[in-house]
PDB file of C-alpha atoms in Angstrom:
ATOM      1  CA  ARG A  15      30.509  17.995  33.070  1.00  0.00           C
ATOM      2  CA  SER A  16      31.065  21.176  31.050  1.00  0.00           C
ATOM      3  CA  VAL A  17      31.554  19.177  27.828  1.00  0.00           C
ATOM      4  CA  PRO A  18      28.315  17.836  26.356  1.00  0.00           C
ATOM      5  CA  ILE A  19      28.126  14.355  24.839  1.00  0.00           C
ATOM      6  CA  ILE A  20      26.036  13.395  21.832  1.00  0.00           C
ATOM      7  CA  TYR A  21      25.906   9.617  21.535  1.00  0.00           C
ATOM      8  CA  ILE A  22      24.904   8.037  18.229  1.00  0.00           C
ATOM      9  CA  SER A  23      22.951   4.945  19.200  1.00  0.00           C
ATOM     10  CA  SER A  24      20.706   2.947  16.841  1.00  0.00           C
ATOM     11  CA  GLY A  25      17.114   1.987  16.105  1.00  0.00           C
ATOM     12  CA  SER A  26      18.239  -1.585  16.752  1.00  0.00           C
ATOM     13  CA  VAL A  27      17.972  -0.984  20.518  1.00  0.00           C
ATOM     14  CA  TYR A  28      14.196  -1.458  20.419  1.00  0.00           C
ATOM     15  CA  LEU A  29      12.882  -4.877  21.404  1.00  0.00           C
ATOM     16  CA  LYS A  30      10.448  -4.845  18.460  1.00  0.00           C
ATOM     17  CA  PRO A  31      12.245  -3.082  15.564  1.00  0.00           C
ATOM     18  CA  HIS A  32       9.565  -4.187  13.083  1.00  0.00           C
ATOM     19  CA  ASP A  33       6.738  -2.338  14.851  1.00  0.00           C
ATOM     20  CA  ASN A  34       5.323   0.815  13.291  1.00  0.00           C
ATOM     21  CA  PHE A  35       5.854   4.324  14.694  1.00  0.00           C
ATOM     22  CA  ILE A  36       8.279   3.275  17.442  1.00  0.00           C
ATOM     23  CA  LYS A  37       8.589   5.947  20.119  1.00  0.00           C
ATOM     24  CA  GLU A  38      11.592   6.807  22.292  1.00  0.00           C
ATOM     25  CA  ASN A  39       9.922   5.378  25.417  1.00  0.00           C
ATOM     26  CA  ASP A  40       9.118   1.999  23.817  1.00  0.00           C
ATOM     27  CA  ILE A  41      10.725  -1.091  25.342  1.00  0.00           C
ATOM     28  CA  LEU A  42      14.422  -1.695  24.639  1.00  0.00           C
ATOM     29  CA  GLY A  43      15.884  -5.170  24.295  1.00  0.00           C
ATOM     30  CA  ILE A  44      18.008  -7.580  22.321  1.00  0.00           C
ATOM     31  CA  ASN A  45      16.425  -8.737  19.062  1.00  0.00           C
ATOM     32  CA  ASP A  46      17.305 -10.909  16.062  1.00  0.00           C
ATOM     33  CA  LEU A  47      18.002  -7.831  13.949  1.00  0.00           C
ATOM     34  CA  GLY A  48      20.415  -5.928  16.178  1.00  0.00           C
ATOM     35  CA  LYS A  49      21.907  -8.908  18.041  1.00  0.00           C
ATOM     36  CA  ILE A  50      25.263  -8.110  19.738  1.00  0.00           C
ATOM     37  CA  TYR A  51      25.477  -4.696  18.038  1.00  0.00           C
ATOM     38  CA  GLY A  52      22.129  -3.659  19.477  1.00  0.00           C
ATOM     39  CA  MET A  53      23.119  -4.930  22.912  1.00  0.00           C
ATOM     40  CA  THR A  54      26.304  -2.815  22.931  1.00  0.00           C
ATOM     41  CA  LYS A  55      24.227   0.259  22.044  1.00  0.00           C
ATOM     42  CA  ILE A  56      21.846  -0.425  24.948  1.00  0.00           C
ATOM     43  CA  LEU A  57      24.757  -0.874  27.355  1.00  0.00           C
ATOM     44  CA  ALA A  58      26.361   2.379  26.199  1.00  0.00           C
ATOM     45  CA  GLU A  59      23.053   4.248  26.555  1.00  0.00           C
ATOM     46  CA  ASN A  60      22.776   2.938  30.124  1.00  0.00           C
ATOM     47  CA  VAL A  61      26.271   4.219  30.945  1.00  0.00           C
ATOM     48  CA  PHE A  62      25.538   7.686  29.569  1.00  0.00           C
ATOM     49  CA  ASN A  63      22.161   7.864  31.323  1.00  0.00           C
ATOM     50  CA  LEU A  64      23.862   6.987  34.613  1.00  0.00           C
ATOM     51  CA  TYR A  65      26.272   9.903  34.228  1.00  0.00           C
ATOM     52  CA  LYS A  66      23.416  12.107  33.023  1.00  0.00           C
ATOM     53  CA  SER A  67      21.754  11.556  36.393  1.00  0.00           C
ATOM     54  CA  LYS A  68      24.974  12.906  37.941  1.00  0.00           C
ATOM     55  CA  GLY A  69      25.009  16.081  35.870  1.00  0.00           C
ATOM     56  CA  LEU A  70      26.476  15.139  32.477  1.00  0.00           C
ATOM     57  CA  LYS A  71      24.905  16.922  29.509  1.00  0.00           C
ATOM     58  CA  VAL A  72      24.134  14.065  27.123  1.00  0.00           C
ATOM     59  CA  SER A  73      21.826  13.580  24.187  1.00  0.00           C
ATOM     60  CA  ILE A  74      21.206  10.132  22.680  1.00  0.00           C
ATOM     61  CA  LEU A  75      20.283   9.944  18.999  1.00  0.00           C
ATOM     62  CA  ARG A  76      18.753   6.750  17.616  1.00  0.00           C
ATOM     63  CA  PRO A  77      18.942   6.796  13.811  1.00  0.00           C
ATOM     64  CA  SER A  78      16.992   4.469  11.564  1.00  0.00           C
ATOM     65  CA  SER A  79      18.866   2.574   8.792  1.00  0.00           C
ATOM     66  CA  LEU A  80      21.810   4.873   8.125  1.00  0.00           C
ATOM     67  CA  TYR A  81      23.496   5.265   4.735  1.00  0.00           C
ATOM     68  CA  GLY A  82      25.814   7.749   3.050  1.00  0.00           C
ATOM     69  CA  HIS A  83      29.243   8.360   1.556  1.00  0.00           C
ATOM     70  CA  GLY A  84      31.932   6.057   2.948  1.00  0.00           C
ATOM     71  CA  MET A  85      29.629   3.243   4.070  1.00  0.00           C
ATOM     72  CA  LYS A  86      30.526  -0.411   3.601  1.00  0.00           C
ATOM     73  CA  ASN A  87      29.750  -2.028   0.267  1.00  0.00           C
ATOM     74  CA  ASN A  88      27.696  -4.786   1.933  1.00  0.00           C
ATOM     75  CA  ASN A  89      25.093  -2.221   2.997  1.00  0.00           C
ATOM     76  CA  VAL A  90      21.950  -2.888   0.939  1.00  0.00           C
ATOM     77  CA  VAL A  91      21.835   0.688  -0.431  1.00  0.00           C
ATOM     78  CA  SER A  92      25.465   0.653  -1.536  1.00  0.00           C
ATOM     79  CA  LYS A  93      25.193  -2.906  -2.874  1.00  0.00           C
ATOM     80  CA  PHE A  94      22.113  -2.176  -5.012  1.00  0.00           C
ATOM     81  CA  LEU A  95      23.524   1.098  -6.349  1.00  0.00           C
ATOM     82  CA  ASN A  96      26.865  -0.484  -7.281  1.00  0.00           C
ATOM     83  CA  LEU A  97      25.102  -3.317  -9.121  1.00  0.00           C
ATOM     84  CA  ALA A  98      23.001  -0.830 -11.084  1.00  0.00           C
ATOM     85  CA  LYS A  99      25.992   1.405 -11.833  1.00  0.00           C
ATOM     86  CA  ASN A 100      27.923  -1.573 -13.227  1.00  0.00           C
ATOM     87  CA  GLY A 101      24.993  -2.697 -15.381  1.00  0.00           C
ATOM     88  CA  GLU A 102      24.436  -5.834 -13.334  1.00  0.00           C
ATOM     89  CA  THR A 103      21.264  -7.456 -11.978  1.00  0.00           C
ATOM     90  CA  ILE A 104      19.741  -6.604  -8.597  1.00  0.00           C
ATOM     91  CA  GLU A 105      18.102  -9.743  -7.220  1.00  0.00           C
ATOM     92  CA  ILE A 106      15.300  -9.208  -4.741  1.00  0.00           C
ATOM     93  CA  TYR A 107      13.238 -11.839  -2.974  1.00  0.00           C
ATOM     94  CA  LYS A 108       9.597 -11.947  -1.944  1.00  0.00           C
ATOM     95  CA  PRO A 109       7.942 -10.171  -0.257  1.00  0.00           C
ATOM     96  CA  PHE A 110       9.027  -7.243  -2.450  1.00  0.00           C
ATOM     97  CA  ASN A 111       7.205  -4.705  -0.314  1.00  0.00           C
ATOM     98  CA  ASN A 112       9.258  -5.251   2.836  1.00  0.00           C
ATOM     99  CA  SER A 113      10.154  -1.706   3.846  1.00  0.00           C
ATOM    100  CA  ILE A 114      12.905   0.166   5.692  1.00  0.00           C
ATOM    101  CA  ASP A 115      13.256   3.753   6.888  1.00  0.00           C
ATOM    102  CA  PHE A 116      16.544   4.858   5.305  1.00  0.00           C
ATOM    103  CA  LEU A 117      18.265   7.909   6.808  1.00  0.00           C
ATOM    104  CA  HIS A 118      21.013   9.822   5.028  1.00  0.00           C
ATOM    105  CA  ALA A 119      24.070  10.583   7.190  1.00  0.00           C
ATOM    106  CA  SER A 120      23.739  14.313   6.414  1.00  0.00           C
ATOM    107  CA  ASP A 121      20.340  14.343   8.125  1.00  0.00           C
ATOM    108  CA  LEU A 122      21.878  12.757  11.207  1.00  0.00           C
ATOM    109  CA  SER A 123      24.660  15.358  11.205  1.00  0.00           C
ATOM    110  CA  TYR A 124      22.018  18.072  10.947  1.00  0.00           C
ATOM    111  CA  ALA A 125      20.303  16.610  14.019  1.00  0.00           C
ATOM    112  CA  VAL A 126      23.597  16.768  15.955  1.00  0.00           C
ATOM    113  CA  LEU A 127      23.912  20.490  15.129  1.00  0.00           C
ATOM    114  CA  LYS A 128      20.324  21.076  16.225  1.00  0.00           C
ATOM    115  CA  VAL A 129      20.950  19.384  19.586  1.00  0.00           C
ATOM    116  CA  LEU A 130      24.006  21.570  20.207  1.00  0.00           C
ATOM    117  CA  LYS A 131      22.230  24.776  19.222  1.00  0.00           C
ATOM    118  CA  LYS A 132      19.120  23.995  21.270  1.00  0.00           C
ATOM    119  CA  GLU A 133      21.136  22.473  24.147  1.00  0.00           C
ATOM    120  CA  CYS A 134      18.453  19.827  24.418  1.00  0.00           C
ATOM    121  CA  TRP A 135      19.846  16.894  26.387  1.00  0.00           C
ATOM    122  CA  GLU A 136      17.305  14.160  25.707  1.00  0.00           C
ATOM    123  CA  THR A 137      16.877  10.968  23.661  1.00  0.00           C
ATOM    124  CA  PHE A 138      15.609  11.332  20.093  1.00  0.00           C
ATOM    125  CA  ASN A 139      14.625   9.059  17.242  1.00  0.00           C
ATOM    126  CA  ILE A 140      16.179  10.384  14.029  1.00  0.00           C
ATOM    127  CA  SER A 141      14.476   8.942  10.957  1.00  0.00           C
ATOM    128  CA  SER A 142      13.345  10.052   7.521  1.00  0.00           C
ATOM    129  CA  GLY A 143       9.758   9.349   8.525  1.00  0.00           C
ATOM    130  CA  SER A 144       9.202   7.589   5.209  1.00  0.00           C
ATOM    131  CA  LEU A 145       9.364   3.855   4.576  1.00  0.00           C
ATOM    132  CA  CYS A 146      10.927   2.645   1.326  1.00  0.00           C
ATOM    133  CA  THR A 147      10.224  -0.859   0.023  1.00  0.00           C
ATOM    134  CA  ILE A 148      13.042  -3.055  -1.259  1.00  0.00           C
ATOM    135  CA  LYS A 149      11.397  -2.920  -4.693  1.00  0.00           C
ATOM    136  CA  GLU A 150      11.316   0.900  -4.620  1.00  0.00           C
ATOM    137  CA  LEU A 151      14.959   1.007  -3.544  1.00  0.00           C
ATOM    138  CA  ALA A 152      16.022  -1.229  -6.435  1.00  0.00           C
ATOM    139  CA  GLU A 153      13.969   0.788  -8.934  1.00  0.00           C
ATOM    140  CA  SER A 154      15.399   4.062  -7.631  1.00  0.00           C
ATOM    141  CA  CYS A 155      18.954   2.729  -8.013  1.00  0.00           C
ATOM    142  CA  LEU A 156      18.259   1.873 -11.658  1.00  0.00           C
ATOM    143  CA  GLU A 157      16.721   5.310 -12.220  1.00  0.00           C
ATOM    144  CA  VAL A 158      19.713   7.128 -10.702  1.00  0.00           C
ATOM    145  CA  ALA A 159      22.366   5.003 -12.417  1.00  0.00           C
ATOM    146  CA  LYS A 160      20.411   4.797 -15.700  1.00  0.00           C
ATOM    147  CA  ASN A 161      21.688   1.236 -15.893  1.00  0.00           C
ATOM    148  CA  GLY A 162      21.193  -2.289 -14.566  1.00  0.00           C
ATOM    149  CA  LYS A 163      18.118  -4.477 -14.199  1.00  0.00           C
ATOM    150  CA  ILE A 164      16.032  -6.186 -11.511  1.00  0.00           C
ATOM    151  CA  LYS A 165      15.270  -9.885 -11.103  1.00  0.00           C
ATOM    152  CA  PHE A 166      12.356 -10.840  -8.858  1.00  0.00           C
ATOM    153  CA  LEU A 167      12.796 -14.141  -7.012  1.00  0.00           C
ATOM    154  CA  ASP A 168      10.661 -16.310  -4.764  1.00  0.00           C
ATOM    155  CA  THR A 169      11.933 -17.795  -1.509  1.00  0.00           C
ATOM    156  CA  ASP A 170      11.333 -21.090   0.307  1.00  0.00           C
ATOM    157  CA  ASP A 171      12.276 -19.532   3.645  1.00  0.00           C
ATOM    158  CA  LYS A 172       8.963 -19.168   5.508  1.00  0.00           C
ATOM    159  CA  ARG A 173      10.532 -16.635   7.871  1.00  0.00           C
ATOM    160  CA  LEU A 174      11.113 -14.280   4.937  1.00  0.00           C
ATOM    161  CA  LYS A 175       7.632 -14.569   3.437  1.00  0.00           C
ATOM    162  CA  GLN A 176       5.928 -12.319   5.966  1.00  0.00           C
ATOM    163  CA  THR A 177       5.833  -8.650   4.988  1.00  0.00           C
ATOM    164  CA  SER A 178       7.477  -6.368   7.526  1.00  0.00           C
ATOM    165  CA  SER A 179       8.764  -2.864   8.107  1.00  0.00           C
ATOM    166  CA  THR A 180      12.077  -2.078   9.784  1.00  0.00           C
ATOM    167  CA  PHE A 181      13.038   1.002  11.825  1.00  0.00           C
ATOM    168  CA  SER A 182       9.708   2.793  11.449  1.00  0.00           C
ATOM    169  CA  LEU A 183      10.809   5.278  14.084  1.00  0.00           C
ATOM    170  CA  ASP A 184       8.481   8.069  15.180  1.00  0.00           C
ATOM    171  CA  ASN A 185      10.530  11.281  14.769  1.00  0.00           C
ATOM    172  CA  HIS A 186       7.924  13.777  16.040  1.00  0.00           C
ATOM    173  CA  LYS A 187       9.856  14.504  19.240  1.00  0.00           C
ATOM    174  CA  ALA A 188      12.916  15.631  17.243  1.00  0.00           C
ATOM    175  CA  LYS A 189      10.699  17.803  15.031  1.00  0.00           C
ATOM    176  CA  LEU A 190       8.946  19.368  18.013  1.00  0.00           C
ATOM    177  CA  LYS A 191      11.865  19.930  20.397  1.00  0.00           C
ATOM    178  CA  LEU A 192      14.758  20.425  17.968  1.00  0.00           C
ATOM    179  CA  GLY A 193      12.984  21.945  14.986  1.00  0.00           C
ATOM    180  CA  TRP A 194      14.640  19.190  12.944  1.00  0.00           C
ATOM    181  CA  ASN A 195      13.359  17.733   9.691  1.00  0.00           C
ATOM    182  CA  SER A 196      14.812  15.178   7.310  1.00  0.00           C
ATOM    183  CA  LYS A 197      15.962  17.018   4.164  1.00  0.00           C
ATOM    184  CA  ILE A 198      17.209  14.141   1.986  1.00  0.00           C
ATOM    185  CA  ASP A 199      14.796  11.559   0.611  1.00  0.00           C
ATOM    186  CA  ILE A 200      16.036   8.237  -0.755  1.00  0.00           C
ATOM    187  CA  LYS A 201      16.280   9.381  -4.393  1.00  0.00           C
ATOM    188  CA  LYS A 202      18.261  12.499  -3.503  1.00  0.00           C
ATOM    189  CA  GLY A 203      20.484  10.419  -1.220  1.00  0.00           C
ATOM    190  CA  LEU A 204      21.115   7.887  -3.993  1.00  0.00           C
ATOM    191  CA  ARG A 205      22.008  10.681  -6.413  1.00  0.00           C
ATOM    192  CA  LEU A 206      24.536  12.052  -3.921  1.00  0.00           C
ATOM    193  CA  LEU A 207      26.048   8.578  -3.478  1.00  0.00           C
ATOM    194  CA  TYR A 208      26.196   8.063  -7.221  1.00  0.00           C
ATOM    195  CA  LEU A 209      27.911  11.401  -7.856  1.00  0.00           C
ATOM    196  CA  ASN A 210      30.468  10.668  -5.113  1.00  0.00           C
ATOM    197  CA  SER A 211      31.190   7.259  -6.629  1.00  0.00           C
ATOM    198  CA  ILE A 212      32.017   8.621 -10.106  1.00  0.00           C
ATOM    199  CA  GLU A 213      34.151  11.593  -9.014  1.00  0.00           C
TER     200      GLU A 213
END
């Protein structure tokens, strides 16, 4: 009980991950986005909250769509940036203004430090607070890499034709109680990734 726990959960624990301004007390549940991964995060949160009720110092952090150095190449950020860097074509499908809140791993690490310094044992959404469309992401990758091109494609999949946002997490609680703010926007994050990839 003398050793605090900071558990990195996920925005995929929310039942409706495509809602806007999702708050920490919104309903949790299994969804088509998080699937089994989201379920394991919910189960782990339940375990830690049980021990918290018995005296464990625990803080749960729910990041939005996380990216940064060392991530898998099938992550959309890494995939787009690698295509641009290699002078290849980034293919994006309608609707081009589907948006995601991307969070750089450094901002999440900064939140962990803030929790430890403040000794604030609560649950927090950790997000950039800014949605980035798929089109904007692709364009930013081309701008950073100074290479590549974009091809805009239609889709016959009716499920994909509806515009949506993903992980629009309300981060005001973290700002208020931790004094935390996201420091790395998507363009700065892409530049960091690009520089790491050419070193």
